[in-house]
Short mmCIF file of C-alpha atoms and ligand atoms in Angstrom, two decimals:
data_model
loop_
_atom_site.label_atom_id
_atom_site.label_comp_id
_atom_site.label_asym_id
_atom_site.label_seq_id
_atom_site.Cartn_x
_atom_site.Cartn_y
_atom_site.Cartn_z
CA UNK A 280 -20.19 -15.46 -8.05
CA UNK A 281 -17.56 -13.79 -10.21
CA UNK A 282 -15.27 -14.67 -13.08
CA UNK A 283 -11.96 -14.25 -11.23
CA UNK A 284 -9.72 -17.09 -10.09
CA UNK A 285 -7.20 -17.22 -7.23
CA UNK A 286 -3.95 -15.57 -8.30
CA UNK A 287 -0.98 -16.75 -6.22
CA UNK A 288 1.50 -15.06 -8.55
CA UNK A 289 4.57 -13.41 -7.02
CA UNK A 290 4.19 -10.12 -8.84
CA UNK A 291 2.45 -8.34 -10.33
CA UNK A 292 0.14 -9.89 -7.80
CA UNK A 293 -3.46 -9.94 -6.72
CA UNK A 294 -5.10 -6.58 -5.94
CA UNK A 295 -8.05 -5.92 -3.61
CA UNK A 296 -11.35 -6.33 -5.43
CA UNK A 297 -12.91 -3.09 -4.10
CA UNK A 298 -9.87 -1.24 -5.47
CA UNK A 299 -10.31 -2.83 -8.89
CA UNK A 300 -13.97 -1.85 -8.93
CA UNK A 301 -13.12 1.74 -8.04
CA UNK A 302 -10.46 1.77 -10.75
CA UNK A 303 -12.94 0.49 -13.33
CA UNK A 304 -15.17 3.43 -12.50
CA UNK A 305 -12.40 6.02 -12.24
CA UNK A 306 -10.69 5.03 -15.47
CA UNK A 307 -13.85 6.24 -17.14
CA UNK A 308 -14.52 9.35 -15.09
CA UNK A 309 -12.70 10.25 -11.90
CA UNK A 310 -14.05 12.60 -9.23
CA UNK A 311 -16.95 13.60 -11.53
CA UNK A 312 -14.45 15.45 -13.72
CA UNK A 313 -15.66 13.87 -16.96
CA UNK A 314 -12.11 12.64 -17.57
CA UNK A 315 -10.58 9.28 -16.58
CA UNK A 316 -7.71 8.94 -14.14
CA UNK A 317 -5.22 7.91 -16.83
CA UNK A 318 -6.08 10.99 -18.91
CA UNK A 319 -5.65 13.80 -16.40
CA UNK A 320 -2.77 16.25 -16.45
CA UNK A 321 -0.37 15.64 -13.60
CA UNK A 322 -0.36 19.43 -13.09
CA UNK A 323 -4.13 19.73 -12.64
CA UNK A 324 -6.30 20.02 -9.53
CA UNK A 325 -7.78 16.55 -9.86
CA UNK A 326 -4.42 14.77 -9.86
CA UNK A 327 -3.12 17.11 -7.19
CA UNK A 328 -5.84 15.84 -4.88
CA UNK A 329 -5.12 12.23 -5.86
CA UNK A 330 -1.38 12.34 -5.17
CA UNK A 331 -2.01 14.37 -2.01
CA UNK A 332 -4.46 11.71 -0.79
CA UNK A 333 -2.06 8.90 -1.63
CA UNK A 334 0.72 10.54 0.37
CA UNK A 335 -1.57 11.31 3.29
CA UNK A 336 -2.91 7.75 3.42
CA UNK A 337 0.63 6.39 3.24
CA UNK A 338 1.80 8.61 6.07
CA UNK A 339 -1.16 7.68 8.22
CA UNK A 340 -0.79 3.93 7.62
CA UNK A 341 2.94 3.86 8.26
CA UNK A 342 2.92 6.46 11.04
CA UNK A 343 5.42 8.38 8.93
CA UNK A 344 6.59 11.61 10.55
CA UNK A 345 7.40 14.97 9.00
CA UNK A 346 11.07 14.11 9.10
CA UNK A 347 10.53 11.70 6.18
CA UNK A 348 9.68 12.28 2.52
CA UNK A 349 7.22 9.98 0.76
CA UNK A 350 8.14 9.73 -2.93
CA UNK A 351 6.53 8.07 -5.92
CA UNK A 352 9.24 7.11 -8.40
CA UNK A 353 9.69 4.89 -11.44
CA UNK A 354 12.22 2.25 -12.44
CA UNK A 355 11.07 -0.36 -9.94
CA UNK A 356 13.01 -1.65 -6.97
CA UNK A 357 15.75 -2.50 -9.46
CA UNK A 358 16.53 1.16 -10.09
CA UNK A 359 16.74 1.69 -6.32
CA UNK A 360 19.47 -0.98 -6.27
CA UNK A 361 21.54 1.61 -8.20
CA UNK A 362 20.12 4.89 -6.91
CA UNK A 363 20.91 4.00 -3.30
CA UNK A 364 24.67 3.56 -3.82
CA UNK A 365 24.84 6.42 -6.33
CA UNK A 366 23.47 8.74 -3.67
CA UNK A 367 24.89 7.31 -0.47
CA UNK A 368 28.07 5.38 -1.21
CA UNK A 369 30.79 8.02 -1.37
CA UNK A 370 34.12 7.50 -3.10
CA UNK A 371 36.38 5.45 -0.86
CA UNK A 372 33.43 4.43 1.31
CA UNK A 373 32.03 0.99 2.04
CA UNK A 374 28.41 -0.09 2.10
CA UNK A 375 27.28 -3.11 4.10
CA UNK A 376 24.80 -5.55 2.60
CA UNK A 377 23.09 -8.51 4.22
CA UNK A 378 22.55 -11.06 1.49
CA UNK A 379 19.49 -13.24 1.89
CA UNK A 380 18.53 -14.06 -1.66
CA UNK A 381 18.49 -13.19 -5.33
CA UNK A 382 17.25 -9.63 -4.84
CA UNK A 383 19.90 -8.79 -2.26
CA UNK A 384 22.50 -10.22 -4.63
CA UNK A 385 21.25 -7.93 -7.37
CA UNK A 386 21.41 -4.97 -5.01
CA UNK A 387 25.04 -5.88 -4.20
CA UNK A 388 25.87 -6.14 -7.89
CA UNK A 389 24.67 -2.58 -8.53
CA UNK A 390 26.38 -1.16 -5.45
CA UNK A 391 29.65 -2.78 -6.54
CA UNK A 392 29.55 -0.60 -9.66
CA UNK A 393 29.94 2.47 -7.45
CA UNK A 394 32.13 1.47 -4.53
CA UNK A 395 33.19 -1.12 -2.03
CA UNK A 396 30.62 -3.57 -0.70
CA UNK A 397 31.06 -5.52 2.50
CA UNK A 398 28.88 -8.60 2.92
CA UNK A 399 27.86 -8.20 6.55
CA UNK A 400 25.87 -11.41 6.61
CA UNK A 401 24.62 -14.08 4.26
CA UNK A 402 22.33 -17.08 4.17
CA UNK A 403 23.90 -18.48 1.03
CA UNK A 404 25.58 -21.43 2.79
CA UNK A 405 22.18 -23.08 3.18
CA UNK A 406 20.63 -21.88 -0.05
CA UNK A 407 18.96 -18.89 1.59
CA UNK A 408 16.52 -20.94 3.65
CA UNK A 409 17.07 -18.82 6.78
CA UNK A 410 17.73 -15.30 8.07
CA UNK A 411 21.17 -14.70 9.64
CA UNK A 412 21.10 -14.41 13.43
CA UNK A 413 22.10 -11.03 14.90
CA UNK A 414 25.40 -12.44 16.23
CA UNK A 415 26.31 -13.73 12.77
CA UNK A 416 26.26 -10.24 11.30
CA UNK A 417 29.62 -8.49 11.09
CA UNK A 418 29.58 -4.87 10.00
CA UNK A 419 32.57 -3.13 8.45
CA UNK A 420 34.44 -0.45 10.40
CA UNK A 421 32.32 2.46 9.28
CA UNK A 422 29.70 1.62 6.69
CA UNK A 423 28.01 4.37 4.66
CA UNK A 424 24.77 2.46 5.20
CA UNK A 425 23.43 -1.03 5.88
CA UNK A 426 21.13 -2.60 3.30
CA UNK A 427 18.84 -5.60 3.74
CA UNK A 428 15.84 -7.24 2.06
CA UNK A 429 12.96 -7.58 4.51
CA UNK A 430 11.19 -10.37 2.64
CA UNK A 431 12.88 -12.74 0.23
CA UNK A 432 10.27 -13.21 -2.45
CA UNK A 433 12.04 -16.07 -4.20
CA UNK A 434 13.22 -18.15 -1.21
CA UNK A 435 10.24 -17.42 1.04
CA UNK A 436 12.07 -16.08 4.09
CA UNK A 437 11.32 -12.90 6.03
CA UNK A 438 13.03 -10.93 8.77
CA UNK A 439 11.04 -10.90 12.01
CA UNK A 440 12.66 -7.68 13.20
CA UNK A 441 15.05 -5.49 11.31
CA UNK A 442 18.82 -5.80 11.75
CA UNK A 443 20.34 -3.18 14.02
CA UNK A 444 23.05 -1.18 12.24
CA UNK A 445 25.93 0.47 14.09
CA UNK A 446 24.88 3.72 15.78
CA UNK A 447 24.34 6.57 13.35
CA UNK A 448 24.47 4.37 10.25
CA UNK A 449 21.34 4.57 8.08
CA UNK A 450 19.40 1.34 7.61
CA UNK A 451 18.14 0.90 4.05
CA UNK A 452 15.57 -1.70 3.16
CA UNK A 453 14.16 -3.29 0.02
CA UNK A 454 10.63 -4.01 1.28
CA UNK A 455 9.14 -4.71 -2.15
CA UNK A 456 7.35 -7.90 -1.18
CA UNK A 457 6.20 -7.21 2.37
CA UNK A 458 5.72 -3.47 2.73
CA UNK A 459 2.61 -2.59 4.73
CA UNK A 460 1.83 -6.26 5.38
CA UNK A 461 2.60 -5.64 9.07
CA UNK A 462 3.39 -2.68 11.35
CA UNK A 463 6.66 -0.95 10.63
CA UNK A 464 8.73 1.36 12.81
CA UNK A 465 9.80 3.88 10.19
CA UNK A 466 12.07 5.69 12.62
CA UNK A 467 14.51 2.76 12.46
CA UNK A 468 15.11 3.38 8.77
CA UNK A 469 16.98 5.87 6.65
CA UNK A 470 15.27 4.73 3.47
CA UNK A 471 12.70 2.10 2.54
CA UNK A 472 11.79 1.29 -1.02
CA UNK A 473 9.27 -0.99 -2.65
CA UNK A 474 8.10 -1.63 -6.18
CA UNK A 475 4.32 -1.45 -5.99
CA UNK A 476 3.39 -4.63 -7.78
CA UNK A 477 3.36 -6.99 -4.81
CA UNK A 478 1.52 -5.30 -1.96
CA UNK A 479 0.70 -1.79 -3.15
CA UNK A 480 -0.65 -1.57 -6.67
CA UNK A 481 0.27 -2.11 -10.32
CA UNK A 482 3.85 -2.20 -11.59
CA UNK A 483 5.34 1.09 -12.76
CA UNK A 484 5.48 3.00 -9.49
CA UNK A 485 8.02 2.65 -6.69
CA UNK A 486 7.38 3.91 -3.20
CA UNK A 487 10.38 5.49 -1.49
CA UNK A 488 10.24 6.63 2.13
CA UNK A 489 13.40 8.57 2.93
CA UNK A 490 14.60 10.49 5.96
CA UNK A 491 14.90 14.15 5.07
CA UNK A 492 18.53 14.56 6.13
CA UNK A 493 19.51 11.85 3.61
CA UNK A 494 17.76 13.55 0.73
CA UNK A 495 20.43 16.23 0.60
CA UNK A 496 23.36 13.81 0.91
CA UNK A 497 23.48 12.65 -2.70
CA UNK A 498 25.99 14.27 -5.05
CA UNK A 499 24.60 17.04 -7.25
CA UNK A 500 26.66 15.74 -10.14
CA UNK A 501 24.27 12.83 -10.66
CA UNK A 502 21.71 13.03 -13.45
CA UNK A 503 18.74 15.02 -12.17
CA UNK A 504 16.42 12.03 -12.40
CA UNK A 505 18.72 9.97 -10.16
CA UNK A 506 18.86 12.42 -7.26
CA UNK A 507 16.33 11.96 -4.47
CA UNK A 508 16.30 15.72 -3.87
CA UNK A 509 14.74 16.28 -7.30
CA UNK A 510 11.64 14.34 -6.35
CA UNK A 511 11.54 15.59 -2.76
CA UNK A 512 11.69 19.20 -3.92
CA UNK A 513 9.03 18.75 -6.61
CA UNK A 514 6.75 16.47 -4.55
CA UNK A 515 7.29 13.60 -7.03
CA UNK A 516 6.20 15.93 -9.84
CA UNK A 517 9.54 16.84 -11.42
CA UNK A 518 8.48 15.02 -14.56
CA UNK A 519 5.29 13.13 -15.38
CA UNK A 520 4.84 10.62 -12.57
CA UNK A 521 3.14 7.24 -13.07
CA UNK A 522 -0.26 8.84 -12.49
CA UNK A 523 -2.37 5.70 -12.66
CA UNK A 524 0.01 3.84 -10.36
CA UNK A 525 -0.08 6.64 -7.81
CA UNK A 526 -3.89 6.64 -7.94
CA UNK A 527 -3.95 2.86 -7.41
CA UNK A 528 -1.51 3.04 -4.53
CA UNK A 529 -3.73 5.62 -2.85
CA UNK A 530 -6.71 3.30 -3.25
CA UNK A 531 -4.75 0.35 -1.84
CA UNK A 532 -3.59 2.42 1.16
CA UNK A 533 -7.19 3.37 1.86
CA UNK A 534 -8.27 -0.26 1.54
CA UNK A 535 -5.60 -1.33 4.05
CA UNK A 536 -6.81 1.36 6.44
CA UNK A 537 -10.36 0.04 6.04
CA UNK A 538 -9.13 -3.46 6.94
CA UNK A 539 -8.03 -1.97 10.26
CA UNK A 540 -4.55 -0.74 9.37
CA UNK A 541 -1.21 -2.52 9.55
CA UNK A 542 -1.75 -4.36 12.85
CA UNK A 543 -4.98 -5.87 11.57
CA UNK A 544 -3.34 -6.64 8.23
CA UNK A 545 -0.53 -8.48 10.04
CA UNK A 546 -3.01 -10.60 11.97
CA UNK A 547 -4.87 -11.55 8.81
CA UNK A 548 -1.60 -12.31 7.00
CA UNK A 549 -0.29 -14.47 9.84
CA UNK A 550 -3.50 -16.42 9.90
CA UNK A 551 -3.39 -16.95 6.13
CA UNK A 552 0.23 -18.13 6.28
CA UNK A 553 -0.54 -20.43 9.21
CA UNK A 554 -3.26 -22.17 7.21
CA UNK A 555 -0.69 -23.09 4.57
CA UNK A 556 2.27 -23.91 6.81
CA UNK A 557 0.16 -26.02 9.17
CA UNK A 558 -0.94 -28.12 6.27
CA UNK A 559 2.59 -28.37 4.83
CA UNK A 560 4.00 -29.48 8.20
CA UNK A 561 1.64 -32.44 8.24
CA UNK A 562 1.87 -33.33 4.57
CA UNK A 563 3.44 -36.54 3.30
CA UNK A 564 4.13 -35.26 -0.21
CA UNK A 565 4.93 -31.56 0.29
CA UNK A 566 7.47 -29.83 2.52
CA UNK A 567 8.20 -26.17 3.18
CA UNK A 568 11.72 -25.10 2.19
CA UNK A 569 12.39 -22.26 4.67
CA UNK A 570 13.43 -22.78 8.30
CA UNK A 571 10.26 -22.43 10.40
CA UNK A 572 11.43 -19.34 12.30
CA UNK A 573 12.29 -17.56 9.05
CA UNK A 574 9.15 -18.42 7.11
CA UNK A 575 7.70 -15.64 5.02
CA UNK A 576 4.07 -14.64 5.56
CA UNK A 577 4.00 -13.42 1.97
CA UNK A 578 5.63 -16.14 -0.13
CA UNK A 579 5.12 -19.72 0.97
CA UNK A 580 7.73 -21.86 -0.81
CA UNK A 581 7.57 -25.63 -0.87
CA UNK A 582 8.59 -28.74 -2.77
CA UNK A 583 6.88 -32.01 -3.55
CA UNK A 584 8.60 -35.39 -3.26
CA UNK A 585 9.58 -35.30 -6.94
CA UNK A 586 9.75 -32.82 -9.78
CA UNK A 587 7.25 -34.89 -11.71
CA UNK A 588 4.81 -34.60 -8.85
CA UNK A 589 5.38 -30.84 -8.77
CA UNK A 590 4.62 -30.63 -12.48
CA UNK A 591 1.46 -32.64 -12.05
CA UNK A 592 0.43 -30.49 -9.11
CA UNK A 593 0.96 -27.23 -10.97
CA UNK A 594 -0.96 -28.46 -13.99
CA UNK A 595 -3.88 -29.71 -11.91
CA UNK A 596 -3.86 -26.51 -9.80
CA UNK A 597 -4.10 -24.35 -12.92
CA UNK A 598 -6.96 -26.48 -14.19
CA UNK A 599 -8.77 -25.87 -10.89
CA UNK A 600 -8.32 -22.11 -10.93
CA UNK A 601 -5.17 -21.67 -8.80
CA UNK A 602 -2.71 -19.63 -10.86
CA UNK A 603 0.85 -18.42 -10.41
CA UNK A 604 2.05 -21.24 -8.14
CA UNK A 605 5.20 -22.10 -10.05
CA UNK A 606 8.36 -21.34 -8.07
CA UNK A 607 10.78 -18.70 -9.38
CA UNK A 608 12.67 -19.85 -12.44
CA UNK A 609 15.95 -19.52 -10.51
CA UNK A 610 15.06 -22.24 -7.98
CA UNK A 611 12.00 -24.17 -9.18
CA UNK A 612 9.56 -25.79 -6.78
CA UNK A 613 6.22 -24.30 -5.79
CA UNK A 614 5.43 -20.91 -4.30
CA UNK A 615 2.12 -19.53 -3.08
CA UNK A 616 2.31 -15.74 -2.83
CA UNK A 617 -0.32 -14.56 -0.41
CA UNK A 618 0.07 -10.79 -0.38
CA UNK A 619 -2.28 -8.44 1.47
CA UNK A 620 -4.99 -8.71 -1.16
CA UNK A 621 -5.14 -12.52 -1.17
CA UNK A 622 -8.24 -13.36 0.85
CA UNK A 623 -8.17 -16.00 3.56
CA UNK A 624 -10.66 -17.97 1.48
CA UNK A 625 -7.97 -18.29 -1.20
CA UNK A 626 -5.59 -19.97 1.25
CA UNK A 627 -8.33 -22.25 2.52
CA UNK A 628 -9.34 -23.23 -0.99
CA UNK A 629 -5.72 -23.95 -1.92
CA UNK A 630 -5.20 -26.17 1.13
CA UNK A 631 -8.43 -28.03 0.44
CA UNK A 632 -7.19 -28.70 -3.07
CA UNK A 633 -3.75 -29.77 -1.83
CA UNK A 634 -5.29 -32.23 0.61
CA UNK A 635 -7.28 -33.73 -2.20
CA UNK A 636 -4.21 -33.88 -4.42
CA UNK A 637 -2.18 -35.49 -1.65
CA UNK A 638 -4.80 -38.13 -1.07
CA UNK A 639 -4.88 -38.99 -4.77
CA UNK A 640 -1.07 -39.07 -5.00
CA UNK A 641 0.22 -40.70 -1.84
CA UNK A 642 -1.41 -44.06 -2.10
CA UNK A 643 -3.62 -43.31 0.88
C1 LIG B 63 10.07 -8.12 -7.14
C2 LIG B 63 11.20 -7.67 -6.33
C3 LIG B 63 12.17 -6.80 -6.84
C4 LIG B 63 12.20 -6.35 -8.28
O1 LIG B 63 11.33 -5.31 -8.46
P1 LIG B 63 11.21 -4.52 -9.84
O2 LIG B 63 10.11 -3.56 -9.51
O3 LIG B 63 10.84 -5.53 -10.89
O4 LIG B 63 12.49 -3.87 -10.12
C5 LIG B 63 13.17 -6.37 -5.98
N1 LIG B 63 13.22 -6.78 -4.70
C6 LIG B 63 12.30 -7.62 -4.18
C7 LIG B 63 12.40 -8.02 -2.75
C8 LIG B 63 11.26 -8.08 -4.98
O5 LIG B 63 10.35 -8.91 -4.46
#
């Protein structure tokens, strides 16, 4: 049928096949211009239309109002870990972070370089296998903002609904691994950021959705490239943007819209996750690591009864065309990342293989 295998990698991850076909064509010659997408000036008409489309599609998908800017930046989510406190954590202020995994910890580390951080909640006591309950979250007296990670890529947990910050305090979210995998109420957020390489496109471009009143809050003494206002004012064209990444994101947004938008995407993603978790719940050799009510629909993390069995499983899986299943190097185990672009057939094929593997390795 085709020469591609199932890629369960955590990121860069699988992309929608129709998008890849369009990119193949447009790398050669985009919009009948005689020039490929990676070769166009970012100041020309062709790219103008492409970035305009990408923003429009993004706004439509997310129901993003005129009171928000949609920015295409670089530096990955990791640069946002620093840009957020640089812009919004004033001297003498405190920022509240809810720590639910490695990425939140990294965000805290960067914020600590600029000011005081209050850990408003944490799931560390049980190795980040759950999401703190609302009544376990304790905000500081007057936080500059509240930061959380909507999906914990490494531990495989995901918030069902966003935490509610104290009135008037902006909610800031690292949504790198679940953005646009389900409906989102943008109006609850001050800023949402996501590196593209999990649900939105290739690495190298970072989507930032920011409420307009926050854009102007950052100090003007920061380097120009680290101020949100620079990119808001210049429509992400202050310097050369990641043009190919922006093009790809636009294509992915359109593809999501063609799937039926975010509500339809959420239904498909839930179904895909259910296929895997249902199997895991009945398995005699594998077990999911996250608490059931906190399970991620994007990253399904599990262990086998022994590390040797995990090794054997990963090797056999790779041989059978299931790639990227090794758990993050920080925690080991097995992880199936099933982002938007992973088809349901990929989850079904993986479960069929796991059943077979279980039968061959459980003495029954
Ligand atoms: C992958 C990931 C990151 C890191 O993104 P970079 O683009 O590599 O900086 C940050 N946060 C989350 C939740 C992630 O999944």
